[in-house]
mmCIF file of C-alpha atoms (C1' of nucleotides) in Angstrom:
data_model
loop_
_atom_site.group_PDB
_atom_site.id
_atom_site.type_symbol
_atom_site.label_atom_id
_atom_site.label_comp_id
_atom_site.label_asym_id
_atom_site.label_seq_id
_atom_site.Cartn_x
_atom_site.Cartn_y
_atom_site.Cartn_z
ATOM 1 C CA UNK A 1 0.000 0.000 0.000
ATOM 2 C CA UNK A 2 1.927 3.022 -1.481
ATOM 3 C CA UNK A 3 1.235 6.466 0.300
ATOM 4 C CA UNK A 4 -1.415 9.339 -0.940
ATOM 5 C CA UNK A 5 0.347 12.423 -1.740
ATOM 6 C CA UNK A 6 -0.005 15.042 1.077
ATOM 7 C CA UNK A 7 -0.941 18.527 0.277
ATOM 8 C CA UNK A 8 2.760 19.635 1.261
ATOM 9 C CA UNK A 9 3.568 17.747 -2.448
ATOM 10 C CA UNK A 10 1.010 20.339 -4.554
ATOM 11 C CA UNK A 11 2.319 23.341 -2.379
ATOM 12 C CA UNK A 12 4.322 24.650 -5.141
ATOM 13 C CA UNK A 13 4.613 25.961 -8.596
ATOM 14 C CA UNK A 14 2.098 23.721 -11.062
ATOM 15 C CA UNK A 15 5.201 23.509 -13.347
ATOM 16 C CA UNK A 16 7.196 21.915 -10.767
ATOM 17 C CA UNK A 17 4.131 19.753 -9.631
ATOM 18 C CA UNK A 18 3.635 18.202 -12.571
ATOM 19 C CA UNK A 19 7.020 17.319 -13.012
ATOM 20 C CA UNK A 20 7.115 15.657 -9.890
ATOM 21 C CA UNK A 21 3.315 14.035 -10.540
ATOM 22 C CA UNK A 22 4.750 12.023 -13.793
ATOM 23 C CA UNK A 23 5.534 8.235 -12.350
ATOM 24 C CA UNK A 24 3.100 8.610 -9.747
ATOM 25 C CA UNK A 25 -0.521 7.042 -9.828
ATOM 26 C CA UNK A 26 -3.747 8.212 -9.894
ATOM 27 C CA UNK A 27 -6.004 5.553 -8.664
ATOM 28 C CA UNK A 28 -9.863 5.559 -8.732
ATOM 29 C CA UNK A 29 -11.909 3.196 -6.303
ATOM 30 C CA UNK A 30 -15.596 3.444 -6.724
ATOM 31 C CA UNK A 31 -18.063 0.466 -6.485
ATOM 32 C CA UNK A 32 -17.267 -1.069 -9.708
ATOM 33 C CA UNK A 33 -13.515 -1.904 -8.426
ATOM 34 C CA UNK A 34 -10.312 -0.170 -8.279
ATOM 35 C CA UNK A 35 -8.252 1.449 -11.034
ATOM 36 C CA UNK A 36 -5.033 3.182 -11.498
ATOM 37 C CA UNK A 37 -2.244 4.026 -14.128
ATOM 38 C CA UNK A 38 0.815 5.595 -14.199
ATOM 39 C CA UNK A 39 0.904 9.838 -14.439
ATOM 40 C CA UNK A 40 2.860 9.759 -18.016
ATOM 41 C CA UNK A 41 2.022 13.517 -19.021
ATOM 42 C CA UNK A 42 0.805 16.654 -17.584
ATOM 43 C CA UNK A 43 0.119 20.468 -18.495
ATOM 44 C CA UNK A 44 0.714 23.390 -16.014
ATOM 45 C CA UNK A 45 -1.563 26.194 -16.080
ATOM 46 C CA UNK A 46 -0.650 29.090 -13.335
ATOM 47 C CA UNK A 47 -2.213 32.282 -12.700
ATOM 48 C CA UNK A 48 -4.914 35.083 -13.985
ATOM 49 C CA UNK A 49 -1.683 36.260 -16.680
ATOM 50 C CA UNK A 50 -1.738 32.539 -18.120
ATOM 51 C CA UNK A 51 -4.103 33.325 -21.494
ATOM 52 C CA UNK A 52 -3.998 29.811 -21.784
ATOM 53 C CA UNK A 53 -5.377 28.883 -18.011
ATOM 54 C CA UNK A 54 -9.283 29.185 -17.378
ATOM 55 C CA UNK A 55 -8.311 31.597 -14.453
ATOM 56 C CA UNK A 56 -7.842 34.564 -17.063
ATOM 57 C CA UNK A 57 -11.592 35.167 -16.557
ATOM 58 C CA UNK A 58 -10.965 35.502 -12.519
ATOM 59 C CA UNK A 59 -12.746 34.335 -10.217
ATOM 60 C CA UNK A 60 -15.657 32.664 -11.582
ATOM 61 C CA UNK A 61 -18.108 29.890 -10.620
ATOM 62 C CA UNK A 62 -16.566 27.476 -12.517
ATOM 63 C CA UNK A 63 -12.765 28.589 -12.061
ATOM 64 C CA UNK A 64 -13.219 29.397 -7.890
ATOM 65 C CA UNK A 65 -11.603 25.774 -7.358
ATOM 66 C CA UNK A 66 -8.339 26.869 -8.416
ATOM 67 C CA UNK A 67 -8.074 29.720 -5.987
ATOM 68 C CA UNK A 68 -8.484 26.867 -3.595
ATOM 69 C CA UNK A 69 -6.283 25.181 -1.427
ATOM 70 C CA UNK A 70 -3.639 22.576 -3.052
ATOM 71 C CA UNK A 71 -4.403 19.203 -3.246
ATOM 72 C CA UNK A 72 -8.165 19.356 -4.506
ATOM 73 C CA UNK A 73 -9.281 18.375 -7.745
ATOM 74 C CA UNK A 74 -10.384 20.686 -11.054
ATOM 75 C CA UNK A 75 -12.458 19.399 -12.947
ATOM 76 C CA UNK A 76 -14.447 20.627 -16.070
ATOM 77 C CA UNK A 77 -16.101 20.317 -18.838
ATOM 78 C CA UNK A 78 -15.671 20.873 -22.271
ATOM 79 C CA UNK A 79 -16.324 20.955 -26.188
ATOM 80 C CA UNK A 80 -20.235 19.999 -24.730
ATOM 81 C CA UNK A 81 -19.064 16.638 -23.922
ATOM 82 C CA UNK A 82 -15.452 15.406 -22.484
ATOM 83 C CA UNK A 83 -14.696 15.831 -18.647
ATOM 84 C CA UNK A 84 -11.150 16.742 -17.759
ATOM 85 C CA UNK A 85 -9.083 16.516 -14.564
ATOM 86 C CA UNK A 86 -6.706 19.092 -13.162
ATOM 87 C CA UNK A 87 -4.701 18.544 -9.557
ATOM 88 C CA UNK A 88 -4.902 22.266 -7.426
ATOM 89 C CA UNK A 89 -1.267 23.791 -6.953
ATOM 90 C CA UNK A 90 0.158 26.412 -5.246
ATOM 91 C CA UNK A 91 -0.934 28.670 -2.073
ATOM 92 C CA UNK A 92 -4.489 29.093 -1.604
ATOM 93 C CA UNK A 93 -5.579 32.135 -3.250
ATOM 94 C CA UNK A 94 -3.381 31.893 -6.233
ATOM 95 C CA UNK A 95 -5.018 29.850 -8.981
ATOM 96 C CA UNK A 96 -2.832 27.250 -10.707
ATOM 97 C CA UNK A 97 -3.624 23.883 -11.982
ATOM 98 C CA UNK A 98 -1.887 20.930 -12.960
ATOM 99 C CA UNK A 99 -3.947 18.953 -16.088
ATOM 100 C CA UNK A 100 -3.417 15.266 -16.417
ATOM 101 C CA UNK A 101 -3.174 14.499 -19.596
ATOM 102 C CA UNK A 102 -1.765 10.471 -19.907
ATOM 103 C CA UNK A 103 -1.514 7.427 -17.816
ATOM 104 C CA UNK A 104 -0.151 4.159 -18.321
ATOM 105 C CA UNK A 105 -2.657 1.265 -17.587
ATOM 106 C CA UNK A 106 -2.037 -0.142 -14.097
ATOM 107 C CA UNK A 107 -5.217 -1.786 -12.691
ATOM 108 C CA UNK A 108 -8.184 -2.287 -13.178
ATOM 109 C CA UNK A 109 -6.889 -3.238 -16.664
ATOM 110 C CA UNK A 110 -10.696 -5.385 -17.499
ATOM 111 C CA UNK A 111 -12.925 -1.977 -16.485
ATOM 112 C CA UNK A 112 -10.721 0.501 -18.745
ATOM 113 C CA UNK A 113 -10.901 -1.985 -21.429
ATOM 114 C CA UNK A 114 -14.457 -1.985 -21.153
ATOM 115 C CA UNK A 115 -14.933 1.634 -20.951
ATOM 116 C CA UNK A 116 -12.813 2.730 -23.726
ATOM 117 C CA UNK A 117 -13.604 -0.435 -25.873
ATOM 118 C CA UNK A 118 -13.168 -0.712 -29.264
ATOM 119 C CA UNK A 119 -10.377 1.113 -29.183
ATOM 120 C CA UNK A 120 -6.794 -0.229 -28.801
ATOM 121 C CA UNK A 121 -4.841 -0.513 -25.608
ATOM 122 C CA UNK A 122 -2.248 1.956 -26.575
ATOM 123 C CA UNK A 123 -5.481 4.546 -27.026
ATOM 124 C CA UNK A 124 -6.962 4.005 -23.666
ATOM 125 C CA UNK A 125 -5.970 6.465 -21.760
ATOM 126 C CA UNK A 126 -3.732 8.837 -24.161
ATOM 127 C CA UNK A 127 -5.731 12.193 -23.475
ATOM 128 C CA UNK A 128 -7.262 14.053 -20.579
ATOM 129 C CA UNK A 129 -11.121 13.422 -21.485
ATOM 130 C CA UNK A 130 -10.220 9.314 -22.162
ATOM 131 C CA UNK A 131 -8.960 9.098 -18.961
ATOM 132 C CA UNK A 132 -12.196 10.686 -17.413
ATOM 133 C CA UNK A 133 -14.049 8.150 -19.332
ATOM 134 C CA UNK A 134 -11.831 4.939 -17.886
ATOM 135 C CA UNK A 135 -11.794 6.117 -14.435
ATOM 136 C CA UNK A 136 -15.658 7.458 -14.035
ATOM 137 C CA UNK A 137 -14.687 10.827 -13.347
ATOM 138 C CA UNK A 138 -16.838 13.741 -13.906
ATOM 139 C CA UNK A 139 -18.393 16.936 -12.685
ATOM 140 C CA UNK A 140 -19.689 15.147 -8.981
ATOM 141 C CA UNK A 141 -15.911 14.961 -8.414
ATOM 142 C CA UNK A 142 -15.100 18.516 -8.267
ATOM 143 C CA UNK A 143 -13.486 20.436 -6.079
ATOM 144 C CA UNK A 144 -12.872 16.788 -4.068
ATOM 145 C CA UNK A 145 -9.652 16.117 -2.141
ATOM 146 C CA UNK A 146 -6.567 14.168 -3.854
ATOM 147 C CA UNK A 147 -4.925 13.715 -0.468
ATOM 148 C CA UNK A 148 -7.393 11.795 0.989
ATOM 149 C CA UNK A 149 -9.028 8.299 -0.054
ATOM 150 C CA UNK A 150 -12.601 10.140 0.814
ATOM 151 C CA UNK A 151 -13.953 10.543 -2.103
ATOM 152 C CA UNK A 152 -12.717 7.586 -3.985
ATOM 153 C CA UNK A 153 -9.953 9.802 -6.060
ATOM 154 C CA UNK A 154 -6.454 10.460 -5.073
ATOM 155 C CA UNK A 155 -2.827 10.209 -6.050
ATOM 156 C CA UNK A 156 0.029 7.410 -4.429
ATOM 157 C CA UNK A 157 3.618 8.226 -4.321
ATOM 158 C CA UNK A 158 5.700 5.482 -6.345
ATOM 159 C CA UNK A 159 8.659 5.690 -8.490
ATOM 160 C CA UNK A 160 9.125 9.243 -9.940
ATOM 161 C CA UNK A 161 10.739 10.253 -13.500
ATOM 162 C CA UNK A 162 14.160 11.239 -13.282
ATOM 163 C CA UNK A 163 14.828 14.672 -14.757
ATOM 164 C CA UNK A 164 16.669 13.285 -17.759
ATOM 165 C CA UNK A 165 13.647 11.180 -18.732
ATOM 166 C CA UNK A 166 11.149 14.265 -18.740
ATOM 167 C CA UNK A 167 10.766 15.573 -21.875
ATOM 168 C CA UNK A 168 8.866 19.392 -22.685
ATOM 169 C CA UNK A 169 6.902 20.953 -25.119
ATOM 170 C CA UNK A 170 4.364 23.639 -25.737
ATOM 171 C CA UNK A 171 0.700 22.435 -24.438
ATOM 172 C CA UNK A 172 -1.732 21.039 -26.687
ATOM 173 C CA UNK A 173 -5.033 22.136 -27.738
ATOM 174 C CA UNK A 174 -4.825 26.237 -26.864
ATOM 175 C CA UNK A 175 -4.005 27.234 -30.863
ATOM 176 C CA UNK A 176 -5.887 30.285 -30.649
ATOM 177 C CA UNK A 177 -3.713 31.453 -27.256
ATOM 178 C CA UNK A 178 -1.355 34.283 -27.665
ATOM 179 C CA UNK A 179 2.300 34.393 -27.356
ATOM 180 C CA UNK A 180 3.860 33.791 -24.882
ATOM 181 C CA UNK A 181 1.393 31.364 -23.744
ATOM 182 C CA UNK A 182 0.925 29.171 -26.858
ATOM 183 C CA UNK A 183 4.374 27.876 -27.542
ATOM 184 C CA UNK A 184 5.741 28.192 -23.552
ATOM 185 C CA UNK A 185 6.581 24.302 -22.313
ATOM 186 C CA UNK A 186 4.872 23.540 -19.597
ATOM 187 C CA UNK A 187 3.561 20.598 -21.235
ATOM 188 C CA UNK A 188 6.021 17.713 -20.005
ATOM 189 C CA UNK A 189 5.616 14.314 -20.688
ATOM 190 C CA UNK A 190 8.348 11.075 -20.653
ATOM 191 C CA UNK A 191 8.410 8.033 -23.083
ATOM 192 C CA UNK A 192 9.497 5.934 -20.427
ATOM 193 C "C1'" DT B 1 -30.799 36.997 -23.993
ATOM 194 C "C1'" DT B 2 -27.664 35.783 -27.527
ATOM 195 C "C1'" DT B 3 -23.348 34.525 -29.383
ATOM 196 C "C1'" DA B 4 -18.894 32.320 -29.977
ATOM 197 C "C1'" DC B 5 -15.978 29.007 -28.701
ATOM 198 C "C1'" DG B 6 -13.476 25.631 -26.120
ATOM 199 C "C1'" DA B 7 -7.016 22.672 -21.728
ATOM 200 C "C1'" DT B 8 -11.251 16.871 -26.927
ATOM 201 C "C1'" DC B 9 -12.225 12.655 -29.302
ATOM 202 C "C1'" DT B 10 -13.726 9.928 -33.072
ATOM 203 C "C1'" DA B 11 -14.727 8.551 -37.577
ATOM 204 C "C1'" DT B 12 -14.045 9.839 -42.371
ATOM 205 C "C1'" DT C 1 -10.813 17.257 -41.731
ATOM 206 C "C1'" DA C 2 -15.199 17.850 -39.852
ATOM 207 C "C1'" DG C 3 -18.911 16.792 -36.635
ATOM 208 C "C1'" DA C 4 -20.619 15.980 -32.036
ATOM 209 C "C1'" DT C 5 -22.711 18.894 -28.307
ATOM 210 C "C1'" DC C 6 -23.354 22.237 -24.269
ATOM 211 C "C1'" DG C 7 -21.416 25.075 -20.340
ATOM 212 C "C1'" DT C 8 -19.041 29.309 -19.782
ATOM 213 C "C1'" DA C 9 -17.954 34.028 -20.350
ATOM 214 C "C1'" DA C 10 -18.347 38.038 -23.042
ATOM 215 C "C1'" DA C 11 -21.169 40.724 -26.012
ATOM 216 C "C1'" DT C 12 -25.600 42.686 -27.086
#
DNA sequence: TTTACGATCTAT
DNA sequence: TAGATCGTAAAT
């Protein structure tokens, strides 16, 4: 039984978070059974400046989450039909957000294979909505805490991604965000 | 109240 | 390369 991140781990810059979140797992335990994978890439999104983050618009009903403490999970909804999950970073009162974007298959290999069926294994769980699909996560979720088992969501410490493994590159899907924002890298990712 | 569009995914 | 599909935020 590996250990659930504390909040101390998301108490920091989102760009350094979600380095340090690729290798660990995000595991899901609901009624149907338990799931996890490994945290194989992530996008930082920090502050009201960020064009790119959802926190340009403020404080809003739907952004008020990231202004929250670290530790609790964003989650929202988009193009009228994909849910997508973020881990809170930084002080409370700043809003940053860390967006999980890929996870390698751990457990629960039967349910995500069910869930994301027809598609191949290598397709499971390669984008940010897919993986809300596998794991059952959606809107009910929000604002929930990652650092305890409560709610049936959280994040275990394992092996982390050396630095020389972690790869960068601008984040993916913002193509009408201005410079600096579109091409900065604060996606990273590792192919190992 | 209306409009435009999005931190996506899938099939074509 | 386009269609699905609807909440959010800004414009009217």
């Amino acid at each position: 039984m590996s250990e659930i991140l504390p909040p101390s781990f998301y108490n920091r810059s989102p760009l350094k978070t979600a380095r340090a979140l690729l290798g660990m797992r995000l595991v899901r335990e609901g009624d149907s059974g338990r799931i996890s994978g490994r945290i194989i890439e992530a996008e930082a999104y920090q502050g009201e400046e960020d064009l790119a983050c959802h926190a340009r618009a403020g404080r809003t009903a739907r952004t008020v989450v990231m202004y929250g403490p670290p530790g609790r999970a964003y989650i929202y909804f988009t193009y009228g039909m994909h849910w997508c999950l973020n881990a809170v970073t930084g002080a409370e009162g700043e809003p940053a957000a860390v967006l999980i974007r890929a996870l390698q298959p751990m457990e629960g290999i039967d349910l995500i294979a069910a869930r994301r069926a027809p598609q191949p294994r290598a397709l499971w769980l390669n984008g940010p909505a897919k993986i809300c699909q596998a794991l059952d996560i959606n809107g009910h979720l929000n604002a929930c805490d990652l650092t305890t088992p409560d709610c049936g969501l959280w994040i275990e410490a394992d092996k982390p991604v050396p630095e020389l493994e972690i790869q960068t590159s601008a984040r993916i899907g913002i193509q009408n965000v201005p410079e600096p924002w579109r091409s900065i890298p604060w996606r990273v990712f590792t192919s190992s």
